[in-house]
Amino acid sequence: MLKRFRSAFSAFHHKEHYISHEQEIAGKKYVIREISTDDIKDLLQLEREVYAGETPWPRSAFLTELCSRYNHLYLCVLYQNKIVAFVGGRVFFDDAHITHIAVHPDFQKSGIASFLLQEIEAFAYRQRCQTLSLEVRISNIDAKRLYRKSGYEAKKRLANYYRKGNEDALYMVKRVE
């Protein structure tokens, strides 16, 4: 019971600050830093480029997450001062839920998504989470392959999870080591 209470309390715990730094991934140098509310316009543009003109998350969703009282981490990856990828996750009880991950089509399959998943996993470990979780479109073969390769296991299918197209999602979980 006490362990459960501590985990729940950690969800409202202090905000961890991520130190901005340069990172080499597949021979290219990137800057990794926390997302701020000033980045939302660029995140929406990146979503349009990743999701064929759509923006799965509106500005208000980004604002809600970035200003949340729950312990969270939202990171972006910059290449030549342009955001080319981002990831977000929030802690709730003993789970770190990955809320969003996107990589510009020109930078996909370059190791950036794997790097971002590792950063979120390290965050989850520091927050004493037991699991990482996420949802992925059933049709997103590449993402499902990446998640399985990263140690995520499919737990259940969520019918009509995505409004657009009423597509099902796969709920996936990974134990934090």
PDB file of C-alpha atoms in Angstrom:
ATOM      1  CA  MET A   1       0.000   0.000   0.000  1.00  0.00           C
ATOM      2  CA  LEU A   2       2.773   2.432   0.935  1.00  0.00           C
ATOM      3  CA  LYS A   3       4.585   1.672  -2.339  1.00  0.00           C
ATOM      4  CA  ARG A   4       1.399   2.471  -4.282  1.00  0.00           C
ATOM      5  CA  PHE A   5       0.972   5.740  -2.343  1.00  0.00           C
ATOM      6  CA  ARG A   6       4.581   6.765  -3.056  1.00  0.00           C
ATOM      7  CA  SER A   7       4.075   6.026  -6.755  1.00  0.00           C
ATOM      8  CA  ALA A   8       0.878   8.070  -6.822  1.00  0.00           C
ATOM      9  CA  PHE A   9       2.570  10.909  -4.975  1.00  0.00           C
ATOM     10  CA  SER A  10       5.474  10.886  -7.448  1.00  0.00           C
ATOM     11  CA  ALA A  11       2.997  11.708 -10.214  1.00  0.00           C
ATOM     12  CA  PHE A  12       2.615  15.148  -8.585  1.00  0.00           C
ATOM     13  CA  HIS A  13       6.228  15.305  -7.494  1.00  0.00           C
ATOM     14  CA  HIS A  14       8.695  17.992  -8.491  1.00  0.00           C
ATOM     15  CA  LYS A  15       9.277  18.684 -12.159  1.00  0.00           C
ATOM     16  CA  GLU A  16      12.540  17.170 -13.351  1.00  0.00           C
ATOM     17  CA  HIS A  17      14.626  19.495 -15.514  1.00  0.00           C
ATOM     18  CA  TYR A  18      16.257  18.014 -18.575  1.00  0.00           C
ATOM     19  CA  ILE A  19      19.651  19.426 -19.519  1.00  0.00           C
ATOM     20  CA  SER A  20      19.850  20.504 -23.151  1.00  0.00           C
ATOM     21  CA  HIS A  21      22.756  18.908 -24.969  1.00  0.00           C
ATOM     22  CA  GLU A  22      24.212  17.917 -28.322  1.00  0.00           C
ATOM     23  CA  GLN A  23      23.841  14.302 -29.346  1.00  0.00           C
ATOM     24  CA  GLU A  24      25.315  12.458 -32.286  1.00  0.00           C
ATOM     25  CA  ILE A  25      22.894   9.984 -33.848  1.00  0.00           C
ATOM     26  CA  ALA A  26      23.872   8.029 -36.962  1.00  0.00           C
ATOM     27  CA  GLY A  27      26.676  10.457 -37.766  1.00  0.00           C
ATOM     28  CA  LYS A  28      24.630  13.675 -37.484  1.00  0.00           C
ATOM     29  CA  LYS A  29      24.729  16.169 -34.634  1.00  0.00           C
ATOM     30  CA  TYR A  30      21.434  17.133 -33.035  1.00  0.00           C
ATOM     31  CA  VAL A  31      20.420  19.282 -30.099  1.00  0.00           C
ATOM     32  CA  ILE A  32      18.114  17.612 -27.594  1.00  0.00           C
ATOM     33  CA  ARG A  33      16.154  19.851 -25.257  1.00  0.00           C
ATOM     34  CA  GLU A  34      12.890  20.180 -23.383  1.00  0.00           C
ATOM     35  CA  ILE A  35       9.905  21.478 -25.291  1.00  0.00           C
ATOM     36  CA  SER A  36       8.471  24.834 -24.241  1.00  0.00           C
ATOM     37  CA  THR A  37       5.128  26.408 -25.048  1.00  0.00           C
ATOM     38  CA  ASP A  38       7.000  28.604 -27.566  1.00  0.00           C
ATOM     39  CA  ASP A  39       7.613  25.441 -29.646  1.00  0.00           C
ATOM     40  CA  ILE A  40       3.962  24.533 -30.185  1.00  0.00           C
ATOM     41  CA  LYS A  41       3.681  26.216 -33.592  1.00  0.00           C
ATOM     42  CA  ASP A  42       6.689  24.205 -34.820  1.00  0.00           C
ATOM     43  CA  LEU A  43       5.300  20.988 -33.303  1.00  0.00           C
ATOM     44  CA  LEU A  44       2.009  21.475 -35.141  1.00  0.00           C
ATOM     45  CA  GLN A  45       3.921  21.988 -38.392  1.00  0.00           C
ATOM     46  CA  LEU A  46       5.938  18.828 -37.762  1.00  0.00           C
ATOM     47  CA  GLU A  47       2.707  16.921 -37.127  1.00  0.00           C
ATOM     48  CA  ARG A  48       1.371  18.089 -40.514  1.00  0.00           C
ATOM     49  CA  GLU A  49       4.527  16.801 -42.199  1.00  0.00           C
ATOM     50  CA  VAL A  50       4.414  13.458 -40.369  1.00  0.00           C
ATOM     51  CA  TYR A  51       0.653  12.851 -40.578  1.00  0.00           C
ATOM     52  CA  ALA A  52      -0.134  13.870 -44.189  1.00  0.00           C
ATOM     53  CA  GLY A  53      -1.459  17.341 -43.395  1.00  0.00           C
ATOM     54  CA  GLU A  54      -3.286  16.349 -40.213  1.00  0.00           C
ATOM     55  CA  THR A  55      -2.581  17.507 -36.668  1.00  0.00           C
ATOM     56  CA  PRO A  56      -3.575  14.707 -34.278  1.00  0.00           C
ATOM     57  CA  TRP A  57      -2.966  17.029 -31.354  1.00  0.00           C
ATOM     58  CA  PRO A  58      -4.310  20.581 -31.395  1.00  0.00           C
ATOM     59  CA  ARG A  59      -2.505  23.464 -29.722  1.00  0.00           C
ATOM     60  CA  SER A  60      -4.674  23.038 -26.619  1.00  0.00           C
ATOM     61  CA  ALA A  61      -3.532  19.413 -26.138  1.00  0.00           C
ATOM     62  CA  PHE A  62       0.119  20.467 -26.200  1.00  0.00           C
ATOM     63  CA  LEU A  63      -0.584  23.289 -23.747  1.00  0.00           C
ATOM     64  CA  THR A  64      -2.434  20.926 -21.412  1.00  0.00           C
ATOM     65  CA  GLU A  65       0.435  18.436 -21.391  1.00  0.00           C
ATOM     66  CA  LEU A  66       3.230  20.988 -21.055  1.00  0.00           C
ATOM     67  CA  CYS A  67       1.454  22.732 -18.169  1.00  0.00           C
ATOM     68  CA  SER A  68       0.263  19.540 -16.484  1.00  0.00           C
ATOM     69  CA  ARG A  69       0.684  19.064 -12.749  1.00  0.00           C
ATOM     70  CA  TYR A  70       1.665  15.466 -13.434  1.00  0.00           C
ATOM     71  CA  ASN A  71       5.357  14.752 -13.683  1.00  0.00           C
ATOM     72  CA  HIS A  72       6.166  14.701 -17.379  1.00  0.00           C
ATOM     73  CA  LEU A  73       8.949  15.031 -19.909  1.00  0.00           C
ATOM     74  CA  TYR A  74       8.570  16.463 -23.412  1.00  0.00           C
ATOM     75  CA  LEU A  75      11.703  16.564 -25.557  1.00  0.00           C
ATOM     76  CA  CYS A  76      12.443  17.832 -29.023  1.00  0.00           C
ATOM     77  CA  VAL A  77      15.275  17.074 -31.399  1.00  0.00           C
ATOM     78  CA  LEU A  78      16.685  19.939 -33.441  1.00  0.00           C
ATOM     79  CA  TYR A  79      18.769  19.680 -36.577  1.00  0.00           C
ATOM     80  CA  GLN A  80      20.203  22.953 -37.853  1.00  0.00           C
ATOM     81  CA  ASN A  81      17.873  24.837 -35.458  1.00  0.00           C
ATOM     82  CA  LYS A  82      14.714  23.139 -36.782  1.00  0.00           C
ATOM     83  CA  ILE A  83      12.608  20.699 -34.753  1.00  0.00           C
ATOM     84  CA  VAL A  84      12.730  17.356 -36.575  1.00  0.00           C
ATOM     85  CA  ALA A  85      11.331  15.084 -33.846  1.00  0.00           C
ATOM     86  CA  PHE A  86       9.717  15.078 -30.438  1.00  0.00           C
ATOM     87  CA  VAL A  87       8.497  12.747 -27.732  1.00  0.00           C
ATOM     88  CA  GLY A  88       6.382  13.188 -24.651  1.00  0.00           C
ATOM     89  CA  GLY A  89       5.527  11.133 -21.631  1.00  0.00           C
ATOM     90  CA  ARG A  90       3.809  11.583 -18.318  1.00  0.00           C
ATOM     91  CA  VAL A  91       3.942   9.669 -15.059  1.00  0.00           C
ATOM     92  CA  PHE A  92       0.763   8.396 -13.486  1.00  0.00           C
ATOM     93  CA  PHE A  93       1.119   6.096 -10.490  1.00  0.00           C
ATOM     94  CA  ASP A  94       3.838   3.621 -11.488  1.00  0.00           C
ATOM     95  CA  ASP A  95       3.484   3.966 -15.276  1.00  0.00           C
ATOM     96  CA  ALA A  96       5.195   6.378 -17.637  1.00  0.00           C
ATOM     97  CA  HIS A  97       2.821   6.759 -20.554  1.00  0.00           C
ATOM     98  CA  ILE A  98       4.262   7.867 -23.884  1.00  0.00           C
ATOM     99  CA  THR A  99       1.691  10.335 -25.134  1.00  0.00           C
ATOM    100  CA  HIS A 100       3.257  11.301 -28.439  1.00  0.00           C
ATOM    101  CA  ILE A 101       6.276  10.590 -30.617  1.00  0.00           C
ATOM    102  CA  ALA A 102       6.889  11.998 -34.085  1.00  0.00           C
ATOM    103  CA  VAL A 103       9.889  12.099 -36.414  1.00  0.00           C
ATOM    104  CA  HIS A 104       9.976  14.128 -39.633  1.00  0.00           C
ATOM    105  CA  PRO A 105       9.794  11.807 -42.677  1.00  0.00           C
ATOM    106  CA  ASP A 106      13.265  12.939 -43.857  1.00  0.00           C
ATOM    107  CA  PHE A 107      14.733  11.788 -40.517  1.00  0.00           C
ATOM    108  CA  GLN A 108      12.853   8.530 -40.002  1.00  0.00           C
ATOM    109  CA  LYS A 109      14.826   5.272 -39.784  1.00  0.00           C
ATOM    110  CA  SER A 110      17.885   7.199 -38.590  1.00  0.00           C
ATOM    111  CA  GLY A 111      17.837   6.133 -34.943  1.00  0.00           C
ATOM    112  CA  ILE A 112      16.137   9.261 -33.582  1.00  0.00           C
ATOM    113  CA  ALA A 113      12.951   7.475 -32.453  1.00  0.00           C
ATOM    114  CA  SER A 114      15.000   4.775 -30.694  1.00  0.00           C
ATOM    115  CA  PHE A 115      17.051   7.468 -28.969  1.00  0.00           C
ATOM    116  CA  LEU A 116      13.896   9.282 -27.810  1.00  0.00           C
ATOM    117  CA  LEU A 117      12.404   6.054 -26.474  1.00  0.00           C
ATOM    118  CA  GLN A 118      15.600   5.490 -24.473  1.00  0.00           C
ATOM    119  CA  GLU A 119      15.380   9.005 -23.032  1.00  0.00           C
ATOM    120  CA  ILE A 120      11.785   8.433 -21.923  1.00  0.00           C
ATOM    121  CA  GLU A 121      12.761   5.065 -20.462  1.00  0.00           C
ATOM    122  CA  ALA A 122      15.579   6.690 -18.473  1.00  0.00           C
ATOM    123  CA  PHE A 123      13.082   9.291 -17.225  1.00  0.00           C
ATOM    124  CA  ALA A 124      10.660   6.505 -16.202  1.00  0.00           C
ATOM    125  CA  TYR A 125      13.460   4.723 -14.345  1.00  0.00           C
ATOM    126  CA  ARG A 126      14.397   7.903 -12.448  1.00  0.00           C
ATOM    127  CA  GLN A 127      10.727   8.337 -11.515  1.00  0.00           C
ATOM    128  CA  ARG A 128      10.636   4.764 -10.149  1.00  0.00           C
ATOM    129  CA  CYS A 129       8.027   3.663 -12.674  1.00  0.00           C
ATOM    130  CA  GLN A 130       7.347  -0.025 -13.120  1.00  0.00           C
ATOM    131  CA  THR A 131       6.142   0.215 -16.726  1.00  0.00           C
ATOM    132  CA  LEU A 132       6.136   2.289 -19.880  1.00  0.00           C
ATOM    133  CA  SER A 133       3.011   2.236 -22.022  1.00  0.00           C
ATOM    134  CA  LEU A 134       1.746   3.609 -25.328  1.00  0.00           C
ATOM    135  CA  GLU A 135      -0.888   3.203 -27.997  1.00  0.00           C
ATOM    136  CA  VAL A 136      -0.081   2.759 -31.683  1.00  0.00           C
ATOM    137  CA  ARG A 137      -2.284   2.541 -34.769  1.00  0.00           C
ATOM    138  CA  ILE A 138      -2.843  -1.034 -35.913  1.00  0.00           C
ATOM    139  CA  SER A 139      -1.832   0.067 -39.425  1.00  0.00           C
ATOM    140  CA  ASN A 140       1.491   1.617 -38.327  1.00  0.00           C
ATOM    141  CA  ILE A 141       3.730  -1.360 -39.134  1.00  0.00           C
ATOM    142  CA  ASP A 142       7.033   0.535 -38.795  1.00  0.00           C
ATOM    143  CA  ALA A 143       6.171   1.952 -35.369  1.00  0.00           C
ATOM    144  CA  LYS A 144       4.984  -1.429 -34.079  1.00  0.00           C
ATOM    145  CA  ARG A 145       8.239  -2.983 -35.299  1.00  0.00           C
ATOM    146  CA  LEU A 146      10.273  -0.283 -33.516  1.00  0.00           C
ATOM    147  CA  TYR A 147       8.336  -0.728 -30.273  1.00  0.00           C
ATOM    148  CA  ARG A 148       8.688  -4.513 -30.326  1.00  0.00           C
ATOM    149  CA  LYS A 149      12.414  -4.170 -31.040  1.00  0.00           C
ATOM    150  CA  SER A 150      12.601  -1.787 -28.055  1.00  0.00           C
ATOM    151  CA  GLY A 151      11.011  -4.368 -25.751  1.00  0.00           C
ATOM    152  CA  TYR A 152       7.336  -3.396 -25.813  1.00  0.00           C
ATOM    153  CA  GLU A 153       4.719  -6.148 -25.812  1.00  0.00           C
ATOM    154  CA  ALA A 154       1.187  -5.898 -27.162  1.00  0.00           C
ATOM    155  CA  LYS A 155      -1.315  -6.222 -24.317  1.00  0.00           C
ATOM    156  CA  LYS A 156      -4.662  -5.486 -25.933  1.00  0.00           C
ATOM    157  CA  ARG A 157      -6.402  -4.115 -28.984  1.00  0.00           C
ATOM    158  CA  LEU A 158      -8.442  -0.951 -28.432  1.00  0.00           C
ATOM    159  CA  ALA A 159     -11.375  -0.860 -30.847  1.00  0.00           C
ATOM    160  CA  ASN A 160     -12.040   2.407 -32.720  1.00  0.00           C
ATOM    161  CA  TYR A 161      -9.421   4.192 -30.612  1.00  0.00           C
ATOM    162  CA  TYR A 162      -8.547   6.797 -33.258  1.00  0.00           C
ATOM    163  CA  ARG A 163     -11.395   9.078 -34.323  1.00  0.00           C
ATOM    164  CA  LYS A 164     -10.110   9.534 -37.846  1.00  0.00           C
ATOM    165  CA  GLY A 165     -11.044   6.374 -39.679  1.00  0.00           C
ATOM    166  CA  ASN A 166     -12.226   4.703 -36.468  1.00  0.00           C
ATOM    167  CA  GLU A 167      -8.973   2.764 -36.492  1.00  0.00           C
ATOM    168  CA  ASP A 168      -8.035   0.367 -33.729  1.00  0.00           C
ATOM    169  CA  ALA A 169      -4.976   0.866 -31.574  1.00  0.00           C
ATOM    170  CA  LEU A 170      -2.615  -1.605 -30.030  1.00  0.00           C
ATOM    171  CA  TYR A 171      -1.868  -0.943 -26.349  1.00  0.00           C
ATOM    172  CA  MET A 172       1.768  -1.865 -25.674  1.00  0.00           C
ATOM    173  CA  VAL A 173       3.716  -2.097 -22.418  1.00  0.00           C
ATOM    174  CA  LYS A 174       7.350  -2.466 -21.427  1.00  0.00           C
ATOM    175  CA  ARG A 175       8.709  -3.251 -17.968  1.00  0.00           C
ATOM    176  CA  VAL A 176      11.171  -0.634 -16.706  1.00  0.00           C
ATOM    177  CA  GLU A 177      14.476  -2.301 -15.893  1.00  0.00           C
TER     178      GLU A 177
END
